[in-house]
JSON list of C-alpha atoms in Angstrom, two decimals:
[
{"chain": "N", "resi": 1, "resn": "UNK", "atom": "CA", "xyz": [0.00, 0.00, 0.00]},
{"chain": "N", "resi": 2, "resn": "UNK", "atom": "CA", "xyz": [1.84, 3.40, -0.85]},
{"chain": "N", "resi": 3, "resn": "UNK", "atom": "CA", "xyz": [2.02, 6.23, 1.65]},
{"chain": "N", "resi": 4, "resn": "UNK", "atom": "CA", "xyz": [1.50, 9.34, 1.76]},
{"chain": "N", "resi": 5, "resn": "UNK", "atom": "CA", "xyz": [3.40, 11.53, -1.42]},
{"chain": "N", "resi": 6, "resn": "UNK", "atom": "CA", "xyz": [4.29, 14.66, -1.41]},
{"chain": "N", "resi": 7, "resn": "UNK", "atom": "CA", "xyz": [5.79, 16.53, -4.53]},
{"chain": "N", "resi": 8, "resn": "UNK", "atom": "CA", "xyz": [8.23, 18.42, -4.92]},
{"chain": "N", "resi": 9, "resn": "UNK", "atom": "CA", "xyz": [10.39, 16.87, -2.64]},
{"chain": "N", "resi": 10, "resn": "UNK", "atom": "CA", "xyz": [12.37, 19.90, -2.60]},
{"chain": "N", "resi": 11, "resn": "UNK", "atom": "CA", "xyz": [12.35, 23.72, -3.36]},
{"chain": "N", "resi": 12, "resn": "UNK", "atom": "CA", "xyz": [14.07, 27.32, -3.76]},
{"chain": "N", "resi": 13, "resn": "UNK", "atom": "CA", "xyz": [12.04, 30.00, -3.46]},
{"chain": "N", "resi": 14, "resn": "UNK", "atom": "CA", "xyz": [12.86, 33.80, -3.14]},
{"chain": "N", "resi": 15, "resn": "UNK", "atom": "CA", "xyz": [10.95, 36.84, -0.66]},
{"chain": "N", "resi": 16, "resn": "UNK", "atom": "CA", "xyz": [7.80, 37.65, -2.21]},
{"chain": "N", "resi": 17, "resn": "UNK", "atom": "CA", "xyz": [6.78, 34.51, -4.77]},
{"chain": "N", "resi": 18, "resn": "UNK", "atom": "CA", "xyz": [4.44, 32.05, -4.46]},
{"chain": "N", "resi": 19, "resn": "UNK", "atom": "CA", "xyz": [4.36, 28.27, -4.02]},
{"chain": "N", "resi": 20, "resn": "UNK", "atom": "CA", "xyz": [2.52, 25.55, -4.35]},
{"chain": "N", "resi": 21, "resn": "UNK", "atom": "CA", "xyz": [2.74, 21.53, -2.72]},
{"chain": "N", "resi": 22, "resn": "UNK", "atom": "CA", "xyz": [1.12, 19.05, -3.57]},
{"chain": "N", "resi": 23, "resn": "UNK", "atom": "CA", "xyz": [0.19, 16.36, -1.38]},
{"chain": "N", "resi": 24, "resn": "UNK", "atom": "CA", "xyz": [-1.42, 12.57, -2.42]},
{"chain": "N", "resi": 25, "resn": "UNK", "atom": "CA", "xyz": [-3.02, 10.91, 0.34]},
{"chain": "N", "resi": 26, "resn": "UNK", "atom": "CA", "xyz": [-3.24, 6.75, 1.32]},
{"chain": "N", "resi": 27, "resn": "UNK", "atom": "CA", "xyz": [-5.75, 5.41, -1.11]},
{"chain": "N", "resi": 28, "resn": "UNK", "atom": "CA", "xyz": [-9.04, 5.28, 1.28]},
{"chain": "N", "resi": 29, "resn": "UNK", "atom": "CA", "xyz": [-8.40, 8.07, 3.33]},
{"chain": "N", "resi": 30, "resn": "UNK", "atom": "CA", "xyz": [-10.59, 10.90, 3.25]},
{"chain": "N", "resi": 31, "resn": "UNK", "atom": "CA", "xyz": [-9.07, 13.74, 5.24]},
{"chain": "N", "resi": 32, "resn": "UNK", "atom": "CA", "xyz": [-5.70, 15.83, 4.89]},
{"chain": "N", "resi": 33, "resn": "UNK", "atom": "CA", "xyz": [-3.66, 17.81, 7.19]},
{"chain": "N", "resi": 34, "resn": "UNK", "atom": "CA", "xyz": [-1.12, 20.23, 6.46]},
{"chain": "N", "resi": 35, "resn": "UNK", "atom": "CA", "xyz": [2.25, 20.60, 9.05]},
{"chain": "N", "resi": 36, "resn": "UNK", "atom": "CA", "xyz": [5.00, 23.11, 9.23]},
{"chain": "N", "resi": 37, "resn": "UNK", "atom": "CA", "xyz": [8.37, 22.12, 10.85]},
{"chain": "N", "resi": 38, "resn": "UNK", "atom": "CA", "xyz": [11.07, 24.77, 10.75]},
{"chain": "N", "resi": 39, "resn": "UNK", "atom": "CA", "xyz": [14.68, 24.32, 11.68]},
{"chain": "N", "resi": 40, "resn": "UNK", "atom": "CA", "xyz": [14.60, 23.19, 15.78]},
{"chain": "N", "resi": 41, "resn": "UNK", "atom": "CA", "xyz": [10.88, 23.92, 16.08]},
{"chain": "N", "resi": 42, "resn": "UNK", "atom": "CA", "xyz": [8.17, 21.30, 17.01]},
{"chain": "N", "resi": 43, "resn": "UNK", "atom": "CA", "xyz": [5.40, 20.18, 14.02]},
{"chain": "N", "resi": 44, "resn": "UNK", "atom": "CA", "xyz": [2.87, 23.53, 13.83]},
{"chain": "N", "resi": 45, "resn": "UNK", "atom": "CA", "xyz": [-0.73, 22.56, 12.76]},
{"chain": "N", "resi": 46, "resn": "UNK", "atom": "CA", "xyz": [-1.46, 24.40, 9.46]},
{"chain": "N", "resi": 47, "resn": "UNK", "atom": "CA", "xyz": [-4.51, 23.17, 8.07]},
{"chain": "N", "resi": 48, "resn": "UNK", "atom": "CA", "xyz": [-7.40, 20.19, 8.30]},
{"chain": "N", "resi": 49, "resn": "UNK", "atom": "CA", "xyz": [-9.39, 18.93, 4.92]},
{"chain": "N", "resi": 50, "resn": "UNK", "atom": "CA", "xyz": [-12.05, 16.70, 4.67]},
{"chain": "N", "resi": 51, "resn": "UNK", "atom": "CA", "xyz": [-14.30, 15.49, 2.08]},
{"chain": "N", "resi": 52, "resn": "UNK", "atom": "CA", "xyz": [-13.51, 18.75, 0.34]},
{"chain": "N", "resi": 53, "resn": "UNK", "atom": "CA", "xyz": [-13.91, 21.54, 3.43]},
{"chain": "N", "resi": 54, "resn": "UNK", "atom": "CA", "xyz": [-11.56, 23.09, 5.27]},
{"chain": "N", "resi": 55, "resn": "UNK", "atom": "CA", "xyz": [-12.37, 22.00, 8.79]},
{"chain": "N", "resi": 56, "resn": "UNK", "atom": "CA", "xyz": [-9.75, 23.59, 10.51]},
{"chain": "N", "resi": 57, "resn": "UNK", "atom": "CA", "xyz": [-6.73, 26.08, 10.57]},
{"chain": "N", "resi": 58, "resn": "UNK", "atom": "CA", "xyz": [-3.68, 26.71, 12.91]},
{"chain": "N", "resi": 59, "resn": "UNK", "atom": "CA", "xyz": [-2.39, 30.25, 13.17]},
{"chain": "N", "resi": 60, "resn": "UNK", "atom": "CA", "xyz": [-0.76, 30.76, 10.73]},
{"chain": "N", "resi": 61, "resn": "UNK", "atom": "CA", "xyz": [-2.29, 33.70, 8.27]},
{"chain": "N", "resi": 62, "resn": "UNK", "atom": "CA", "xyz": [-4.33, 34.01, 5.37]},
{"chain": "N", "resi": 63, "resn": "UNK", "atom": "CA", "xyz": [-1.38, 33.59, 2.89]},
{"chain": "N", "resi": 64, "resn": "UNK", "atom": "CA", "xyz": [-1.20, 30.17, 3.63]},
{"chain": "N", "resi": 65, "resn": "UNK", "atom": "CA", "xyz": [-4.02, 28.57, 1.76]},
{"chain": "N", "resi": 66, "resn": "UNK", "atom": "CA", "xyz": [-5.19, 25.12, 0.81]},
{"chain": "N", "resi": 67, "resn": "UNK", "atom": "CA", "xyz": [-7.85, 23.25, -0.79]},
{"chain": "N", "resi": 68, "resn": "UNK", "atom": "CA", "xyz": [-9.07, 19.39, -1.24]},
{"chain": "N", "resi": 69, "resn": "UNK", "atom": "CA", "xyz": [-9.73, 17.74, -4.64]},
{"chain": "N", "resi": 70, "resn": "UNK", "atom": "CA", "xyz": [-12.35, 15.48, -5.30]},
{"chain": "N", "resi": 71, "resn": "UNK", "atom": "CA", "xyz": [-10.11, 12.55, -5.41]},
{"chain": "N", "resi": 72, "resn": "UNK", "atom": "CA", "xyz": [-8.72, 13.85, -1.96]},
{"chain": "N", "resi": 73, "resn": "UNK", "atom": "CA", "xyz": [-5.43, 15.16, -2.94]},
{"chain": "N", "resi": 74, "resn": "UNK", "atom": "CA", "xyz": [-4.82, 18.32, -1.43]},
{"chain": "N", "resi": 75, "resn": "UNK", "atom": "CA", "xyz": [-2.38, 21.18, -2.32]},
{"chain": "N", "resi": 76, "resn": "UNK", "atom": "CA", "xyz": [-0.76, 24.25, 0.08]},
{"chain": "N", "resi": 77, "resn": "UNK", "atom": "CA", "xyz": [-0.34, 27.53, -0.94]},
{"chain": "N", "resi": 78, "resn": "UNK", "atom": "CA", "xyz": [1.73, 29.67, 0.21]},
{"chain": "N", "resi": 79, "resn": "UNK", "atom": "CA", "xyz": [1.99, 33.65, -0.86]},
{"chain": "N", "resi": 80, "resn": "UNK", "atom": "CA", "xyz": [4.11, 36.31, -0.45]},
{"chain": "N", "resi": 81, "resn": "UNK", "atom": "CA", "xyz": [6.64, 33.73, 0.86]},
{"chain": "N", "resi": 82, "resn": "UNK", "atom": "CA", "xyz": [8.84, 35.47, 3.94]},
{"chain": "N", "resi": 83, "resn": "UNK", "atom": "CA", "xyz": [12.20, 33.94, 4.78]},
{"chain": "N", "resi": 84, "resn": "UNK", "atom": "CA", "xyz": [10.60, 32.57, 8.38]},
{"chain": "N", "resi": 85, "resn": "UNK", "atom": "CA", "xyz": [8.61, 30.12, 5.79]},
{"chain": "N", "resi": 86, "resn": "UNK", "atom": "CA", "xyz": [11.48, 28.17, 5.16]},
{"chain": "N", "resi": 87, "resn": "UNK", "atom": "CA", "xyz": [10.49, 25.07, 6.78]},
{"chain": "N", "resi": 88, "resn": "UNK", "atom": "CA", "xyz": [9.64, 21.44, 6.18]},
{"chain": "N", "resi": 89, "resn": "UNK", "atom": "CA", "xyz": [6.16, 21.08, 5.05]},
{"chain": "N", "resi": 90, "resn": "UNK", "atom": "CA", "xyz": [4.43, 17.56, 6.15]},
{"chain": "N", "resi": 91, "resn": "UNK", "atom": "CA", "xyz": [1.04, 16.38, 4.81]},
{"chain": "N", "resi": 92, "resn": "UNK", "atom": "CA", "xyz": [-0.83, 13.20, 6.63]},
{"chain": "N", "resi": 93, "resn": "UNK", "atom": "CA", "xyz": [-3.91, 11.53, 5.98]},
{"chain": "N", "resi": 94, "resn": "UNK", "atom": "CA", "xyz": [-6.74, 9.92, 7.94]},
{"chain": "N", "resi": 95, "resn": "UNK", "atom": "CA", "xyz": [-9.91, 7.76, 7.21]},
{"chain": "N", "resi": 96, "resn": "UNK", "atom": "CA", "xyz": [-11.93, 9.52, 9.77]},
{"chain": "N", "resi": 97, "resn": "UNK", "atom": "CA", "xyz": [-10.64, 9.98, 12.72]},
{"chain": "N", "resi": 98, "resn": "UNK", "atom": "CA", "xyz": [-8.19, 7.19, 12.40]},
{"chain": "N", "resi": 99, "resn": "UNK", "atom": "CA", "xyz": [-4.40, 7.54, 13.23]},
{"chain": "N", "resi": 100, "resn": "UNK", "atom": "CA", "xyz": [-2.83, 10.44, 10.83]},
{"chain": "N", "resi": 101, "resn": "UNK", "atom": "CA", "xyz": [-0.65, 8.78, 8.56]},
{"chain": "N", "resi": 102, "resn": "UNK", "atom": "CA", "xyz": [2.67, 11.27, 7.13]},
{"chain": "N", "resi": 103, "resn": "UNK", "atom": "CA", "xyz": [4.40, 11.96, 4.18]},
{"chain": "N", "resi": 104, "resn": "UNK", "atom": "CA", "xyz": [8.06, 13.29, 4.01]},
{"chain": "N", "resi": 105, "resn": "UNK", "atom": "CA", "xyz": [7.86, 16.33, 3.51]},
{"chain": "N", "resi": 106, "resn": "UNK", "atom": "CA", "xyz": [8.47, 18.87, 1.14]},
{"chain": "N", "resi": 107, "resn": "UNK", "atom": "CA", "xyz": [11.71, 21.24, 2.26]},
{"chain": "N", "resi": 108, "resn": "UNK", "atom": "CA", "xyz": [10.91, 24.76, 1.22]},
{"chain": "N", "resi": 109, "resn": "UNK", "atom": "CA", "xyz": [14.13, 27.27, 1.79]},
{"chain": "N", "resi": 110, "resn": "UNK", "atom": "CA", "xyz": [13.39, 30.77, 0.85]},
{"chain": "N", "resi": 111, "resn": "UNK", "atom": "CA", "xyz": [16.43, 32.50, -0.16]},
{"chain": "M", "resi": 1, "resn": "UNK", "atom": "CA", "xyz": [0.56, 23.84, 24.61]},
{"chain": "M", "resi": 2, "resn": "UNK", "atom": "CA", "xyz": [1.63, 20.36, 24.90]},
{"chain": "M", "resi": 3, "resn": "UNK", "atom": "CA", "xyz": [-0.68, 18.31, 27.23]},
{"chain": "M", "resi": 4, "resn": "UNK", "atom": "CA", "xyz": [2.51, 15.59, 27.37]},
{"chain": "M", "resi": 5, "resn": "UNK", "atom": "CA", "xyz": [5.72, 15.74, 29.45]},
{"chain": "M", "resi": 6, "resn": "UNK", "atom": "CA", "xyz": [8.35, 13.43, 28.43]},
{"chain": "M", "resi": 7, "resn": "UNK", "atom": "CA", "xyz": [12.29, 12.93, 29.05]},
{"chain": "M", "resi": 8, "resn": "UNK", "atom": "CA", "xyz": [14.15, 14.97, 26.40]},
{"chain": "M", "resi": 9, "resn": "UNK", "atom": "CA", "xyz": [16.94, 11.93, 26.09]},
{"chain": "M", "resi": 10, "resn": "UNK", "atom": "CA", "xyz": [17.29, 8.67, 26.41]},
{"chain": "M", "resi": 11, "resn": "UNK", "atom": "CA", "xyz": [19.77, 6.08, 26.04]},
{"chain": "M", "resi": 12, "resn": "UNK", "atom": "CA", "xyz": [19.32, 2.21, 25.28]},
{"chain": "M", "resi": 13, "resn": "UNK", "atom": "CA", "xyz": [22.12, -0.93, 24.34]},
{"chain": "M", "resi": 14, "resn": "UNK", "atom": "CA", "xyz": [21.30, -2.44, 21.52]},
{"chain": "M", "resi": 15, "resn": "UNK", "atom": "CA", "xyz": [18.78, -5.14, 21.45]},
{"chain": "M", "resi": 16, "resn": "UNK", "atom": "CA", "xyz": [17.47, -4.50, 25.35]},
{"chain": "M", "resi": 17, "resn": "UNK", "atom": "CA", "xyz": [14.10, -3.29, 25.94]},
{"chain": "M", "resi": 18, "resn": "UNK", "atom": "CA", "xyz": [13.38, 0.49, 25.22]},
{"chain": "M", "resi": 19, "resn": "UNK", "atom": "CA", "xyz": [11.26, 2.20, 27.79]},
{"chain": "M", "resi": 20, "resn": "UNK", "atom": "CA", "xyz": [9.77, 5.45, 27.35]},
{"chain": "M", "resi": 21, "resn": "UNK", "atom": "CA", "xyz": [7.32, 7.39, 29.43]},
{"chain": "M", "resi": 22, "resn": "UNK", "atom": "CA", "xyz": [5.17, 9.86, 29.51]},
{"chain": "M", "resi": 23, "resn": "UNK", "atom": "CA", "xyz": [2.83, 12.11, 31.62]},
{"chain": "M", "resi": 24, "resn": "UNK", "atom": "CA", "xyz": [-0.60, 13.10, 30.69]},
{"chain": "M", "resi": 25, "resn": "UNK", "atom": "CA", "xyz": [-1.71, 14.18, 34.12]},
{"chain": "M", "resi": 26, "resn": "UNK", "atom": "CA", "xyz": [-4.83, 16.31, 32.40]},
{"chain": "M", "resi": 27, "resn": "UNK", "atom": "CA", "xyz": [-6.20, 13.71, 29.71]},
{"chain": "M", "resi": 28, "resn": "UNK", "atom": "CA", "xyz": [-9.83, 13.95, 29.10]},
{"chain": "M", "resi": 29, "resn": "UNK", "atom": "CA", "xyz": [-12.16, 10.84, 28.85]},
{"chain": "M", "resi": 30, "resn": "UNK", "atom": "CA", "xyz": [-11.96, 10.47, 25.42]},
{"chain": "M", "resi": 31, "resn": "UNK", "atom": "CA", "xyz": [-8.90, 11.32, 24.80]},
{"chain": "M", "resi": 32, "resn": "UNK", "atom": "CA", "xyz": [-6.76, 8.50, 23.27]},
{"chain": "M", "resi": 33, "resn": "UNK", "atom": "CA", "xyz": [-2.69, 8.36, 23.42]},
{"chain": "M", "resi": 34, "resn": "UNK", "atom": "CA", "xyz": [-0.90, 8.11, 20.17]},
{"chain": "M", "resi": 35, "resn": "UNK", "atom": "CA", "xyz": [2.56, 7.43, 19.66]},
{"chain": "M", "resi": 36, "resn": "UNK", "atom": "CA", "xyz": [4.91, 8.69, 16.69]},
{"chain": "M", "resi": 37, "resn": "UNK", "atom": "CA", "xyz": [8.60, 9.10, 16.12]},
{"chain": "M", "resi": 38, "resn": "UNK", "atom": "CA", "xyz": [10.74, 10.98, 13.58]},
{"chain": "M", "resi": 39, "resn": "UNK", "atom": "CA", "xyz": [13.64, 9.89, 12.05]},
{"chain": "M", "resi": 40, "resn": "UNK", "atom": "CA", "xyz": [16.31, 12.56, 10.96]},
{"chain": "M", "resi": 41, "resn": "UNK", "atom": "CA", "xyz": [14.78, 14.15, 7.65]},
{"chain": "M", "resi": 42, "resn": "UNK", "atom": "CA", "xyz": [11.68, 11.72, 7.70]},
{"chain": "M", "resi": 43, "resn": "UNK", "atom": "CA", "xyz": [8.21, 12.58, 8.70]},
{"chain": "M", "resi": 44, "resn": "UNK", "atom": "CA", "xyz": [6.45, 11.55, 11.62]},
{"chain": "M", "resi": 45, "resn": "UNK", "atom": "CA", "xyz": [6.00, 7.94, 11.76]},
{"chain": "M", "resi": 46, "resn": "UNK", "atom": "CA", "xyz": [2.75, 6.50, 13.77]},
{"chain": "M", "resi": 47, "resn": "UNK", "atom": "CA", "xyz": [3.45, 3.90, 15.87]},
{"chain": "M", "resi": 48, "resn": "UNK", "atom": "CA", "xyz": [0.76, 3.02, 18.30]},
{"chain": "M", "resi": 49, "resn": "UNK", "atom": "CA", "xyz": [-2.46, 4.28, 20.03]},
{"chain": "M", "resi": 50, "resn": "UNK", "atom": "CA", "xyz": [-4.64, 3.66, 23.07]},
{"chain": "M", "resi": 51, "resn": "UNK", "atom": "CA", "xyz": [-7.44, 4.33, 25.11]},
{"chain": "M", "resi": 52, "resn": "UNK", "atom": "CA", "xyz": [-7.49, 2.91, 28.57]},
{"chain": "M", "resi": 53, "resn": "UNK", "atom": "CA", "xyz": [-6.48, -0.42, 27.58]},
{"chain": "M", "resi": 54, "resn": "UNK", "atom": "CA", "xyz": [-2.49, -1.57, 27.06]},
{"chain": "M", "resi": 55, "resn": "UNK", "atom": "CA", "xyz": [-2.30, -2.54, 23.37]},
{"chain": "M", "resi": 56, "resn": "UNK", "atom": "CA", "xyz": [0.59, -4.38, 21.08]},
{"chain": "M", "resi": 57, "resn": "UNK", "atom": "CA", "xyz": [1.41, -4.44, 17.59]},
{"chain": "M", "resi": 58, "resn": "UNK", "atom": "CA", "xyz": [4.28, -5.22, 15.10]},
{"chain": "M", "resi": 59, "resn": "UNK", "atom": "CA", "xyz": [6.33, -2.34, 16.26]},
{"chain": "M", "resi": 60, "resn": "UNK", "atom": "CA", "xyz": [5.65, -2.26, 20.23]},
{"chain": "M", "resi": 61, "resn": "UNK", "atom": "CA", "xyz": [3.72, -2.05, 23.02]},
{"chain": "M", "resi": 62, "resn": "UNK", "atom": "CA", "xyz": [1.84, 0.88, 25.11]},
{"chain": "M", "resi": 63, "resn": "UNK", "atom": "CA", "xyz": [1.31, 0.50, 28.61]},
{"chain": "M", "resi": 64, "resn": "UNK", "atom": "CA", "xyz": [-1.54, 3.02, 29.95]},
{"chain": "M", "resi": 65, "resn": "UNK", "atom": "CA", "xyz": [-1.80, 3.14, 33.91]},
{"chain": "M", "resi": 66, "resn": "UNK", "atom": "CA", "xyz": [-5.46, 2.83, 35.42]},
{"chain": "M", "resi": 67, "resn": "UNK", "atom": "CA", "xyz": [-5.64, 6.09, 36.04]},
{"chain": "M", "resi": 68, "resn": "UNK", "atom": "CA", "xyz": [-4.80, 6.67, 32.81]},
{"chain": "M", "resi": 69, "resn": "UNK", "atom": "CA", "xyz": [-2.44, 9.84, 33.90]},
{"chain": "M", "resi": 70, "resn": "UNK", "atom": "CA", "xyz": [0.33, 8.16, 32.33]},
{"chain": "M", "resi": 71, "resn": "UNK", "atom": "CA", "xyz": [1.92, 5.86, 29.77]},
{"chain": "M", "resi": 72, "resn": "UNK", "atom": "CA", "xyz": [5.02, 4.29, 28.68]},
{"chain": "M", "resi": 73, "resn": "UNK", "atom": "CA", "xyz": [5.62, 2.88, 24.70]},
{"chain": "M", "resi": 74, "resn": "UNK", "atom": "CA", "xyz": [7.88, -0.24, 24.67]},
{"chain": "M", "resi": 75, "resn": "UNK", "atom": "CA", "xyz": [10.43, -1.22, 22.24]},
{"chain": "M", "resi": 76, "resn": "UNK", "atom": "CA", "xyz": [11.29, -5.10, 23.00]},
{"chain": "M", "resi": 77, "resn": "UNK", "atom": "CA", "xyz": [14.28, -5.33, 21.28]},
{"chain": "M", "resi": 78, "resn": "UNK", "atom": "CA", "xyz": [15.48, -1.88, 20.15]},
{"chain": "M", "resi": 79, "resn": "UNK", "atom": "CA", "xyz": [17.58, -1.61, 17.15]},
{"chain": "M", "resi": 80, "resn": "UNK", "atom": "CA", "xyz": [20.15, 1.16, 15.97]},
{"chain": "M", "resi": 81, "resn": "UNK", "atom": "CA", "xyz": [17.41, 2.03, 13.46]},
{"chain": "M", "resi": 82, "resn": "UNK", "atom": "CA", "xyz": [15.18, 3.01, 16.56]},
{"chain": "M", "resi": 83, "resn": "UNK", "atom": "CA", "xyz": [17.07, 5.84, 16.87]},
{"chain": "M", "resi": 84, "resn": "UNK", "atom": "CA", "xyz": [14.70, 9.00, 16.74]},
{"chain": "M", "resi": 85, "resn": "UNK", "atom": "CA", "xyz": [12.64, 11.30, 18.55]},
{"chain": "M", "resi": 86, "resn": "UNK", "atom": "CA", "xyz": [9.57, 10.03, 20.26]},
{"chain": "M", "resi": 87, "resn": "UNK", "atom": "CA", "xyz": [6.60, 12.01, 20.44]},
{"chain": "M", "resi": 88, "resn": "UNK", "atom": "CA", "xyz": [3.88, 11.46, 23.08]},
{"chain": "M", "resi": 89, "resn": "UNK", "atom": "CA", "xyz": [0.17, 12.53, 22.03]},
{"chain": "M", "resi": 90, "resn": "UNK", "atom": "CA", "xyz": [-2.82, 13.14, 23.55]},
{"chain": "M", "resi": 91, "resn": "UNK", "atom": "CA", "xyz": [-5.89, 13.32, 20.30]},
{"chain": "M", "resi": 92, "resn": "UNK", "atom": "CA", "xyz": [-9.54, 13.13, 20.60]},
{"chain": "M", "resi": 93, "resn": "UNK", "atom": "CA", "xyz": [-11.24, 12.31, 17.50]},
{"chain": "M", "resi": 94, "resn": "UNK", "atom": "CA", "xyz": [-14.39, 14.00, 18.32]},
{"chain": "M", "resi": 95, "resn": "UNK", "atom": "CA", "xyz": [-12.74, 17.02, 19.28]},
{"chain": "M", "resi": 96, "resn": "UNK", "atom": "CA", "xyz": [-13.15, 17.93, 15.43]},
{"chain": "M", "resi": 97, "resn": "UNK", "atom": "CA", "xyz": [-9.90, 20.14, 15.26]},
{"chain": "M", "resi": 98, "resn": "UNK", "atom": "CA", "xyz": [-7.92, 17.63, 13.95]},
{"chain": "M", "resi": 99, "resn": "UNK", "atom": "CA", "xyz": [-4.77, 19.18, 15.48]},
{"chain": "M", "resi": 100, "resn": "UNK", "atom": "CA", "xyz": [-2.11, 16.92, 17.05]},
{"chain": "M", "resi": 101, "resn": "UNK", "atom": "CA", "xyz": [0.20, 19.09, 19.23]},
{"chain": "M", "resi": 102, "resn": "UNK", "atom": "CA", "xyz": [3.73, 17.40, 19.19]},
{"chain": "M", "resi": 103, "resn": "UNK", "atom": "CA", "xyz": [5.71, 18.67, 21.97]},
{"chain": "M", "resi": 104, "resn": "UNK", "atom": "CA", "xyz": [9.23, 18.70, 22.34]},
{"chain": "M", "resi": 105, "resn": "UNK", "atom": "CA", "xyz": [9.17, 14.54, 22.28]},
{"chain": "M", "resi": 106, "resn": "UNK", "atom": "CA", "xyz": [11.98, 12.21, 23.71]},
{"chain": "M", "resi": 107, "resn": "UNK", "atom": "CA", "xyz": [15.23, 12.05, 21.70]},
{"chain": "M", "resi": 108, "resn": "UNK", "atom": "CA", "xyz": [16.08, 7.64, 22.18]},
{"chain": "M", "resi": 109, "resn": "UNK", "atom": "CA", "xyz": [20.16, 7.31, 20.57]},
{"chain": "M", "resi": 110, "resn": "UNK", "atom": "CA", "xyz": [20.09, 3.20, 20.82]},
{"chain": "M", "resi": 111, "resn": "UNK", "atom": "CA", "xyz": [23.88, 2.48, 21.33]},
{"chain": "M", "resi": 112, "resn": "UNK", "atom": "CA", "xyz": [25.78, -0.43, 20.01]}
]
């Protein structure tokens, strides 16, 4: 059974673009949640999708933006990217309220 | 706002029994302990979770005191590739935030 994938794997970035991940969840699993780790900081909540709503947000502001596809694949946007964004950016899925399963990450350095 | 306290370190020899706790003095009633760990680089792994009730699996085993207060995730035989840091999680499903607040976690260097 394949994990959770994430894409791009990795990614350079300068002040003031935009970027978007991409995030493919276990086959089955309906919901998505969006993580941001930066360098020596714990896992921040970000975002919660499911069945195609946003069901939840962290604080974190509006420039960070998401949405859920119907096949429940989920992307993160981020705008206006500052250099405290560089992070690593970790998607996990649920079915439910099962166990949230992660991906690896997609390392975002903003130069 | 972690509702866990747990060791920041940890040692353990090769191939003994790794034993980590963990306090959740405040856990609500339905409010289930999950385990994870992350491996340099990795993302969090999930490991186990519980209610009230000790549970096994493939990877190891939780131990959940009747008061249910605290815990303490069991490696049996811990390997060099156990190396990581342990996180200690208190999630309610119905909570509907779908927020699990890792805290600083338990940092286990298995030794040769």
């Amino acid at each position: 059974e394949a994990g959770v994938t994430q894409s791009p794997t990795h990614l350079i970035k300068t002040r003031g673009q935009q970027v978007t991940l991409r995030c493919s969840p276990i086959s089955g699993h309906t919901s998505v949640y969006w993580y941001q780790q930066a360098l020596g900081l714990g896992l921040q909540f970000l975002l919660w999708y499911d069945e195609g709503e946003e069901r939840n947000r962290g604080n974190f502001p509006p420039r960070f933006s998401g949405r859920q596809f119907p096949n429940y694949s989920s992307e993160l946007n981020v705008n206006a990217l500052e250099l405290e964004d560089s992070a690593l950016y970790l998607c996990a899925s649920s079915y439910r309220v099962g166990p949230q399963h992660f991906g690896d990450g997609t390392r975002l350095s903003i130069l | 706002d972690a509702k866990t306290t747990q060791p920041p370190s940890m040692d353990c020899a090769e191939g003994r029994a790794a034993n980590l706790p963990c306090n959740h003095s405040t856990i609500s009633g339905n409010e289930y302990v999950y385990w994870y760990r992350q491996i340099h680089s990795q993302g969090p792994q999930y490991i186990i979770h519980g209610l009230k009730n000790n549970e096994t699996n493939e990877m190891a085993s939780l131990i959940i005191t009747e008061d249910r207060k605290s815990s303490t995730l069991i490696l049996p035989h811990a390997t060099l590739r156990d190396t990581a840091v342990y996180y200690c999680i208190v999630f309610s499903g119905s909570s509907n935030t779908g927020k699990l607040i890792f805290g600083q976690g338990t940092t286990l260097q298995v030794k040769p």
